[in-house]
PDB file of C-alpha atoms in Angstrom:
ATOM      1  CA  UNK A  13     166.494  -1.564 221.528  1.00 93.00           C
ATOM      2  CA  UNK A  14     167.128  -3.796 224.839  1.00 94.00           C
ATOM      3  CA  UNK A  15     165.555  -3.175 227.899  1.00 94.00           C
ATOM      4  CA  UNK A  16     165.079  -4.832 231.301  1.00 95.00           C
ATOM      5  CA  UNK A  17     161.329  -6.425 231.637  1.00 94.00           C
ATOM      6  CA  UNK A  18     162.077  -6.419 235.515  1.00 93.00           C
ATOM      7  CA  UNK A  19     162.415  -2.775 235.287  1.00 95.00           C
ATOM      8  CA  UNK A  20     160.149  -1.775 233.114  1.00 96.00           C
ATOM      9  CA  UNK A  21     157.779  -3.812 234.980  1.00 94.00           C
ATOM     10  CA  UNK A  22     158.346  -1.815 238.187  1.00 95.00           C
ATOM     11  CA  UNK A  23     157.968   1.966 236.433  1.00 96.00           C
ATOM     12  CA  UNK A  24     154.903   3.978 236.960  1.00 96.00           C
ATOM     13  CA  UNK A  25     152.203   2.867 234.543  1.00 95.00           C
ATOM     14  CA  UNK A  26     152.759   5.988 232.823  1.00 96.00           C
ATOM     15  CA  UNK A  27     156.172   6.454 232.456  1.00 96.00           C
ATOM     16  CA  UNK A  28     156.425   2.478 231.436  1.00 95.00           C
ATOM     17  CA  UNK A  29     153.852   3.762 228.312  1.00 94.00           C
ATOM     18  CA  UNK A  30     156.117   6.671 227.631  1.00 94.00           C
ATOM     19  CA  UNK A  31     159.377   4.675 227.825  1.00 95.00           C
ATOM     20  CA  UNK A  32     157.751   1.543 225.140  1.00 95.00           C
ATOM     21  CA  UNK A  33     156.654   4.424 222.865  1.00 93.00           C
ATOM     22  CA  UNK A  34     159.956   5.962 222.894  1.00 93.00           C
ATOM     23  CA  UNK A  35     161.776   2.464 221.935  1.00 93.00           C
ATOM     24  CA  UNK A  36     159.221   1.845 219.560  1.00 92.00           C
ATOM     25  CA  UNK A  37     160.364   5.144 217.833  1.00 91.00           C
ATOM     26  CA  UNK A  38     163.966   4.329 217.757  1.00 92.00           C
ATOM     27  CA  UNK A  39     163.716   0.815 216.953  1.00 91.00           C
ATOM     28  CA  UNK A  40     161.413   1.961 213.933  1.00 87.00           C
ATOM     29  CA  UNK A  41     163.793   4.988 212.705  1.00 85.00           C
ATOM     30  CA  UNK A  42     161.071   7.445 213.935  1.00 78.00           C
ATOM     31  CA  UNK A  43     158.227   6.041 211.789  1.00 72.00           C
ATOM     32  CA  UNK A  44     156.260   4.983 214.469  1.00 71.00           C
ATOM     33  CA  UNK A  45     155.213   5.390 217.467  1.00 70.00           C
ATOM     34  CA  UNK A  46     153.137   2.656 219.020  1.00 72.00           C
ATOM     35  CA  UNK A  47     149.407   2.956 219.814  1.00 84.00           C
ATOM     36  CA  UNK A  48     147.594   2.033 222.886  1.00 88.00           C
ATOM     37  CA  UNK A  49     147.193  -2.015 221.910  1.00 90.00           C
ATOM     38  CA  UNK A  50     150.703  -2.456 221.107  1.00 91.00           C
ATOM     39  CA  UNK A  51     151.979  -0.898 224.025  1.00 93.00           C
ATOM     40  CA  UNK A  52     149.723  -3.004 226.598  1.00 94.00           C
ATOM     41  CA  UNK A  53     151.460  -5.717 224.585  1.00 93.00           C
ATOM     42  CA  UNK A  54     154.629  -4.558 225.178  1.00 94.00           C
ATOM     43  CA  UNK A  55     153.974  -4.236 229.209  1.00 94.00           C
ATOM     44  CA  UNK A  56     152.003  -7.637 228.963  1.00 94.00           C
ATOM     45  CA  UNK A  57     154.851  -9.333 227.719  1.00 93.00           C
ATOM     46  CA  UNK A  58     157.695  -7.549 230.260  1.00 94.00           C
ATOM     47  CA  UNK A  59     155.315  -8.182 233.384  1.00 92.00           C
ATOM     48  CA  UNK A  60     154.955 -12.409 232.545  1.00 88.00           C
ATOM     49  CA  UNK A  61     156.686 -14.206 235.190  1.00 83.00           C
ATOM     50  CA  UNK A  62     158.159 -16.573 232.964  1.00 76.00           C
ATOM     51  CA  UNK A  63     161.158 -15.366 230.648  1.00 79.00           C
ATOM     52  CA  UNK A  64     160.357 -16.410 227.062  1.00 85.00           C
ATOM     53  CA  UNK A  65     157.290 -14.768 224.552  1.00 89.00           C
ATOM     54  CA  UNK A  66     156.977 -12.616 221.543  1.00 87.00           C
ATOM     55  CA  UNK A  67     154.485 -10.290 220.139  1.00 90.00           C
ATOM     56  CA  UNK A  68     154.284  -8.542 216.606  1.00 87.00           C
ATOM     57  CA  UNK A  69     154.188  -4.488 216.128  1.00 88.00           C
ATOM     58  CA  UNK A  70     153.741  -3.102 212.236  1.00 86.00           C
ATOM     59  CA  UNK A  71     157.371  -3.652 211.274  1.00 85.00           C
ATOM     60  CA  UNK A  72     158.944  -4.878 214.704  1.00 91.00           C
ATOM     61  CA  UNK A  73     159.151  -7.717 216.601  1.00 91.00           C
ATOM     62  CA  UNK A  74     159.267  -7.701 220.142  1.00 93.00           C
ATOM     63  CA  UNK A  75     160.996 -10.603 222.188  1.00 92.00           C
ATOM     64  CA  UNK A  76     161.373 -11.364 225.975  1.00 94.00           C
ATOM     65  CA  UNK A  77     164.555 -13.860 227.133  1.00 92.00           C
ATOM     66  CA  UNK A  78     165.084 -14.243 230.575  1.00 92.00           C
ATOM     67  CA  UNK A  79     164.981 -10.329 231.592  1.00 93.00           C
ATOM     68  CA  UNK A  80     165.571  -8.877 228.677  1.00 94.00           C
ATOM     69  CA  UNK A  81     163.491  -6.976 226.021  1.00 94.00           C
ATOM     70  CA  UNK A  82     164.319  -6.304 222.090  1.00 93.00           C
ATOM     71  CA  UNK A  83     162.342  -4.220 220.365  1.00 94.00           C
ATOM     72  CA  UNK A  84     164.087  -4.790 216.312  1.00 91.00           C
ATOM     73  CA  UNK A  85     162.394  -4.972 213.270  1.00 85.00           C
ATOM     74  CA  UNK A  86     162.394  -8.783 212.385  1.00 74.00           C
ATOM     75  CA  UNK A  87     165.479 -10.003 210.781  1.00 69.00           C
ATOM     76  CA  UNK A  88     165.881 -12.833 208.472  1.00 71.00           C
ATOM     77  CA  UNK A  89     167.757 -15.677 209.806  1.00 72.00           C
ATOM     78  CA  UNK A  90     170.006 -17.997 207.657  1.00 77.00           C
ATOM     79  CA  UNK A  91     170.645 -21.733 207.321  1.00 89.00           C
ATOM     80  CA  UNK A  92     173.701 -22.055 206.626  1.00 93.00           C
ATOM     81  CA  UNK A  93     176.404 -24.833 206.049  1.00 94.00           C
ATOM     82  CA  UNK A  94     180.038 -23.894 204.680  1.00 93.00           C
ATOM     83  CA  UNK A  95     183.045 -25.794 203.867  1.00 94.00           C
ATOM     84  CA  UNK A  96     185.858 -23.480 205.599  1.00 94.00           C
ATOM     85  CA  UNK A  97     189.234 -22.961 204.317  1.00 90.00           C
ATOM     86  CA  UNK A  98     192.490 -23.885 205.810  1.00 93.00           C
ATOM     87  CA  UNK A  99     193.772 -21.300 206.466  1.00 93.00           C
ATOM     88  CA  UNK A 100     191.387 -18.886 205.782  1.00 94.00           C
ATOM     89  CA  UNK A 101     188.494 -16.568 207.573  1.00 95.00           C
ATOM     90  CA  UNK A 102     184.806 -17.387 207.284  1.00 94.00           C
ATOM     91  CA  UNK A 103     182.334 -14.788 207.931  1.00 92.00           C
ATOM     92  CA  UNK A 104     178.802 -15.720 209.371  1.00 90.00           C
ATOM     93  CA  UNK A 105     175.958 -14.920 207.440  1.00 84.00           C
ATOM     94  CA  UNK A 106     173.495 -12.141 209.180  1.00 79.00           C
ATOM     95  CA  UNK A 107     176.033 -11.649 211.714  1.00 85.00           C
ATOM     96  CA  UNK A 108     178.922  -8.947 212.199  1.00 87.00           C
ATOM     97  CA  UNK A 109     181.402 -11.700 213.524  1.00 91.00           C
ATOM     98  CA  UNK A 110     183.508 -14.181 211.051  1.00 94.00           C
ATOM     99  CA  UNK A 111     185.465 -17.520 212.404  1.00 95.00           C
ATOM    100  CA  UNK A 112     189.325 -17.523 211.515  1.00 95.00           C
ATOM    101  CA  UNK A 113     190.616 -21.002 211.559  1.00 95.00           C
ATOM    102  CA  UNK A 114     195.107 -21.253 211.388  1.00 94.00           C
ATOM    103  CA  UNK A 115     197.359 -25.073 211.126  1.00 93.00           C
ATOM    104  CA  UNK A 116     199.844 -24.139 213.575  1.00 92.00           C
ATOM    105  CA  UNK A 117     203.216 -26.513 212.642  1.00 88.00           C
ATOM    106  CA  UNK A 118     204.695 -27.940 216.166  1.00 75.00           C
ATOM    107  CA  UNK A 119     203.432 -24.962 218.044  1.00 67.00           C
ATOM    108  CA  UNK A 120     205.858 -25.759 220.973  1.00 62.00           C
ATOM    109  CA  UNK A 121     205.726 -22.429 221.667  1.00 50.00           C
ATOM    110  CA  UNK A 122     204.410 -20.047 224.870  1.00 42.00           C
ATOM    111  CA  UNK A 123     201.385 -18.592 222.973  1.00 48.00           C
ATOM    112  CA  UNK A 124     199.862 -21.752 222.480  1.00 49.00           C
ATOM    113  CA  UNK A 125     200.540 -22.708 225.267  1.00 48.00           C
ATOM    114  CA  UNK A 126     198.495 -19.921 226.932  1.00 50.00           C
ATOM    115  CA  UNK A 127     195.805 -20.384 224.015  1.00 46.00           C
ATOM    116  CA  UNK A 128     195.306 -24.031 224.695  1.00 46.00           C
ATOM    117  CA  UNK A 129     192.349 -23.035 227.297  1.00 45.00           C
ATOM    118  CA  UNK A 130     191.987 -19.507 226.070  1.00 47.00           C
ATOM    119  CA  UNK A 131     187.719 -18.288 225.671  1.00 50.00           C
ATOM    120  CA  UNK A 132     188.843 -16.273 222.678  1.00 67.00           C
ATOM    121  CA  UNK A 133     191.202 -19.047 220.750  1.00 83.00           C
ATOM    122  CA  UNK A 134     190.146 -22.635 220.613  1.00 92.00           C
ATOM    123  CA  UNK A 135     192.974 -25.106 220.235  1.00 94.00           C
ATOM    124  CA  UNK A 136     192.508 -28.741 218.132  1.00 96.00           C
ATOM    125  CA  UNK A 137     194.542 -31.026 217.651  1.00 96.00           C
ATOM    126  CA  UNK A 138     194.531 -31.507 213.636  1.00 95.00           C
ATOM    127  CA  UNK A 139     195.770 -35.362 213.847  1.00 95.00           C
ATOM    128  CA  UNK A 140     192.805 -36.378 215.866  1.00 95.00           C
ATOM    129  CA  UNK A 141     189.910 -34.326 213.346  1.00 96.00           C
ATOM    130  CA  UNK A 142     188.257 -37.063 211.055  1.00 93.00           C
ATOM    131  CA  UNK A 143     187.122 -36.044 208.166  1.00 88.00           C
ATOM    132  CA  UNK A 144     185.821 -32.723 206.145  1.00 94.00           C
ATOM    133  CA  UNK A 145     185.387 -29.383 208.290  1.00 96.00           C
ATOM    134  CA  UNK A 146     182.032 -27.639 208.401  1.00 97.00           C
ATOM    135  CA  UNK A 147     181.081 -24.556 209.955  1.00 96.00           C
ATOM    136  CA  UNK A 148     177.334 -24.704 210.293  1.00 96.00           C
ATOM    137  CA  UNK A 149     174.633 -22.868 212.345  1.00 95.00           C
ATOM    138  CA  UNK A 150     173.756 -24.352 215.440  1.00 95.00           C
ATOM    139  CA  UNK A 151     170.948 -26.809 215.247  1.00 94.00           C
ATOM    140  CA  UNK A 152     167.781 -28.478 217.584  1.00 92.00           C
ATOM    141  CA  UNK A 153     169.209 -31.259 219.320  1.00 95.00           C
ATOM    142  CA  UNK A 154     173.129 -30.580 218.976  1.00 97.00           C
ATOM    143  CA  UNK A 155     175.077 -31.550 222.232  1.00 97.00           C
ATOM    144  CA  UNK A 156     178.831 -32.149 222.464  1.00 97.00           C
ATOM    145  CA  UNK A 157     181.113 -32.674 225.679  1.00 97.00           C
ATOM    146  CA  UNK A 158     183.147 -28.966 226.092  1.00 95.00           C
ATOM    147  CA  UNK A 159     186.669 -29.296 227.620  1.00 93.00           C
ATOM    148  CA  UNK A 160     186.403 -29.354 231.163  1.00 90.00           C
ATOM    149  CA  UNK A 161     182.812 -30.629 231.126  1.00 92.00           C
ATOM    150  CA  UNK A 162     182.187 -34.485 232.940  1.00 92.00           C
ATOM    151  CA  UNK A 163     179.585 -35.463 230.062  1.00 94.00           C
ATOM    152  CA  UNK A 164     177.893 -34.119 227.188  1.00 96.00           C
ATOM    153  CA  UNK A 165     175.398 -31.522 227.198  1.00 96.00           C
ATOM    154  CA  UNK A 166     172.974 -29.822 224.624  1.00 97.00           C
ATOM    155  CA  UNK A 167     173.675 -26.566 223.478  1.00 97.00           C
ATOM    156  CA  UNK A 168     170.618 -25.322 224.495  1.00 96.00           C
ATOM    157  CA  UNK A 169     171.105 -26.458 227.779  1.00 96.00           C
ATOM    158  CA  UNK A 170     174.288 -24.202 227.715  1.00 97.00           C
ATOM    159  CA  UNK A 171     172.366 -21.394 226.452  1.00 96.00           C
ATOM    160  CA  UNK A 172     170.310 -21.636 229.017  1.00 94.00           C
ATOM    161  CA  UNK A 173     173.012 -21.553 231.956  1.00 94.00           C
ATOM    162  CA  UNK A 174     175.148 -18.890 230.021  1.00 94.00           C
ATOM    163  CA  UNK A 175     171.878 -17.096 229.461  1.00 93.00           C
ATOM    164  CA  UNK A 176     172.565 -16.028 225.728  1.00 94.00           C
ATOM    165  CA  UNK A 177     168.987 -14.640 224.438  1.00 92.00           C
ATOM    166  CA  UNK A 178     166.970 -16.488 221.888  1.00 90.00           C
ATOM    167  CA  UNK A 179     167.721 -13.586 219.340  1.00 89.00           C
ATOM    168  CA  UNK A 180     171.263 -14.172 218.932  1.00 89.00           C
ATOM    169  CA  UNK A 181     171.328 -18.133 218.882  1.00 92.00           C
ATOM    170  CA  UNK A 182     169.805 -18.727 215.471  1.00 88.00           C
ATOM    171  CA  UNK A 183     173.245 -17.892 213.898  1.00 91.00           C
ATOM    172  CA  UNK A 184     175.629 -19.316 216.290  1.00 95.00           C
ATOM    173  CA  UNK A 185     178.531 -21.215 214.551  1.00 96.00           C
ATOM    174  CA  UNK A 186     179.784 -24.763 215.419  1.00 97.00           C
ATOM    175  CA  UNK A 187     182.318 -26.263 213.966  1.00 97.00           C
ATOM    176  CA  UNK A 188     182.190 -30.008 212.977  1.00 97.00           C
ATOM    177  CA  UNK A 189     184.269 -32.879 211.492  1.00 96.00           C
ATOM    178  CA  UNK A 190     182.749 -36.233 210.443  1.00 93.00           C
ATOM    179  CA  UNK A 191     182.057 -37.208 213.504  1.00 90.00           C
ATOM    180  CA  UNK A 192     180.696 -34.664 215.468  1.00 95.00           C
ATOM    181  CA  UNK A 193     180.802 -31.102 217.058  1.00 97.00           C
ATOM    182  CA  UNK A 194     184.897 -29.991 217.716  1.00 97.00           C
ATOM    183  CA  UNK A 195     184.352 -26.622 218.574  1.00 97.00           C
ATOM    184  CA  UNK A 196     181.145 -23.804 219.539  1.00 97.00           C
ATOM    185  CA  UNK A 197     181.013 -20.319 220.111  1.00 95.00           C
ATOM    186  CA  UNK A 198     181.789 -19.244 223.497  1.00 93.00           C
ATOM    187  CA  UNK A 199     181.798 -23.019 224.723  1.00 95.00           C
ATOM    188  CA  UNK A 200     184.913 -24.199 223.011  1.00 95.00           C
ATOM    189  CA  UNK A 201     186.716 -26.990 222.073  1.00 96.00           C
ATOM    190  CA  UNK A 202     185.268 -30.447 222.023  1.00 97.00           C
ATOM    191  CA  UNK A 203     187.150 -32.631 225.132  1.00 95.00           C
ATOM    192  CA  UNK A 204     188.129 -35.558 222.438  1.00 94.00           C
ATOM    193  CA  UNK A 205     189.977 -33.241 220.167  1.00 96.00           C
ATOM    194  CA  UNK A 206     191.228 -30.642 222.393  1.00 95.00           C
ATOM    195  CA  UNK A 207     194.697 -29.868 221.445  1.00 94.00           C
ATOM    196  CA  UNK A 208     197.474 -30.620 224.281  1.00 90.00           C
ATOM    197  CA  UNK A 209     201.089 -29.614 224.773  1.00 88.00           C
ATOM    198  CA  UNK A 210     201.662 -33.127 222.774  1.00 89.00           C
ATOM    199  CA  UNK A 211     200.127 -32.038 219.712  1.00 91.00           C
ATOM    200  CA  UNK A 212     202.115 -31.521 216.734  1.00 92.00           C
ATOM    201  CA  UNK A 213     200.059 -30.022 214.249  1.00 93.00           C
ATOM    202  CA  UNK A 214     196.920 -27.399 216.098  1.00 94.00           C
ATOM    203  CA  UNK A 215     193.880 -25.912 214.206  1.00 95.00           C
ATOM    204  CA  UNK A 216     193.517 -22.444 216.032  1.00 95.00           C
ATOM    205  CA  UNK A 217     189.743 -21.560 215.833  1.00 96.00           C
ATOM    206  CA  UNK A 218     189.452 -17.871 216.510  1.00 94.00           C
ATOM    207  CA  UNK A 219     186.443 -15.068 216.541  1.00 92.00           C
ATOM    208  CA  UNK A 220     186.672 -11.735 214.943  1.00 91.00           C
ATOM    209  CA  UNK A 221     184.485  -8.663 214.394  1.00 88.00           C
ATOM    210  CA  UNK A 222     183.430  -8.090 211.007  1.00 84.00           C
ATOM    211  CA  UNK A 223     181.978  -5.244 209.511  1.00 75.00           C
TER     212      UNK A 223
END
C-alpha cells in the first residue's frame, strides 16, 4: 500500500489514524490491524521533514522516500549476477520484469533507427562491447556516463533526480561488459557504446513484464 506522507500529514488526526489502520489491514491480508504505538509510528514517520526512514510493524515494514509511503510486508531482496544469453530473455529475480537482449545483423533499417534513442529499447553497438556480458543488480558506488549526459554520474545520484523510491532500487538491472556499465534501467545506454546509424552489428536491450 502507497500513500502520500504530505497528505496524510495534512488529514485530521483522526481520520490520519483511521486511514494507517486501514492500510495496515490490507497490506497484512486483514490479519491486523495496527495498535495505537504503531500507528503514531506510522504518522511520525509521514510528518518528518526529510524524505527517507523506516519503522517495523509485526509482519510489515513501513518505508518513507521522498513523499511516498509503503506499507508491504518485508520482502527478501536478491544478489544477483547472471551470464545472459544471446539471444535470449533474462528474468530478474524478486521482480515481475525480465531483460530481453537481440544481435540485430546490419540493422540499416527504420526501426532501429527510431530505437537508437528509444526509453524502452537500448541500442549497442556489439563491435565496441569488450568482453563477457553480465546482468547484475545495481550496486553502492556504480556510476556510468548515459547517452546524452556531459560526464559520468552515480546511479544513485540518478535515482535521486528521477526520484525512483528506495524500495524498488535493490533489484535494478545493469548491464555490464569487461569494462564497465553499457546499459541501466530507465537510464540507458552507456555514451561509449551507444549504437549509431554506422553500426553493423546492434545488441537491442529491451524490458518486458513478466509474470
Amino acid at each position: 500500500i502507497r500513500m502520500s506522507a504530505a497528505a496524510l500529514a495534512a488529514l485530521p488526526l483522526a481520520a490520519a489514524r483511521r486511514l494507517v489502520r486501514h492500510a495496515i489491514q490490507l497490506a497484512s491480508g486483514g490479519h491486523r490491524a495496527g495498535g495505537f504505538r504503531h500507528i503514531a509510528a506510522v504518522l511520525a514517520l509521514a510528518a518528518r521533514p526529510q524524505g527517507t526512514g523506516r519503522t517495523q510493524l509485526p509482519g510489515l515494514e513501513v518505508r518513507r522516500s521522498f513523499d511516498w509511503l509503503r506499507i508491504a510486508a518485508a520482502a527478501p531482496t536478491y544478489a544477483y549476477s547472471v551470464s545472459p544469453t544471446v539471444p535470449g530473455i533474462t528474468r530478474i529475480p524478486g521482480t515481475d520484469i525480465a531483460i530481453s537482449l537481440e544481435l540485430l545483423e546490419n540493422p540499416d533499417t527504420t526501426p532501429f533507427r527510431d530505437n537508437v534513442y528509444n526509453s524502452q529499447v537500448g541500442c549497442l553497438d556489439w563491435n565496441r562491447l569488450s568482453g563477457p556480458l553480465e546482468l547484475r543488480n545495481w550496486r553502492p558506488g556504480d556510476e556510468y556516463q548515459p547517452m546524452g549526459i556531459p560526464a559520468a554520474k552515480k546511479i544513485k545520484t540518478l535515482f535521486q533526480q528521477a526520484r525512483i523510491p528506495v524500495w524498488e532500487r535493490a533489484q535494478w538491472p545493469v548491464l555490464t561488459d569487461a569494462e564497465s556499465i553499457v546499459w541501466v534501467r530507465r537510464f540507458g545506454t552507456a555514451a561509449r557504446v551507444t549504437a549509431g546509424i554506422e553500426s553493423s552489428r546492434v545488441l537491442a536491450v529491451g524490458e518486458l513484464e513478466v509474470r
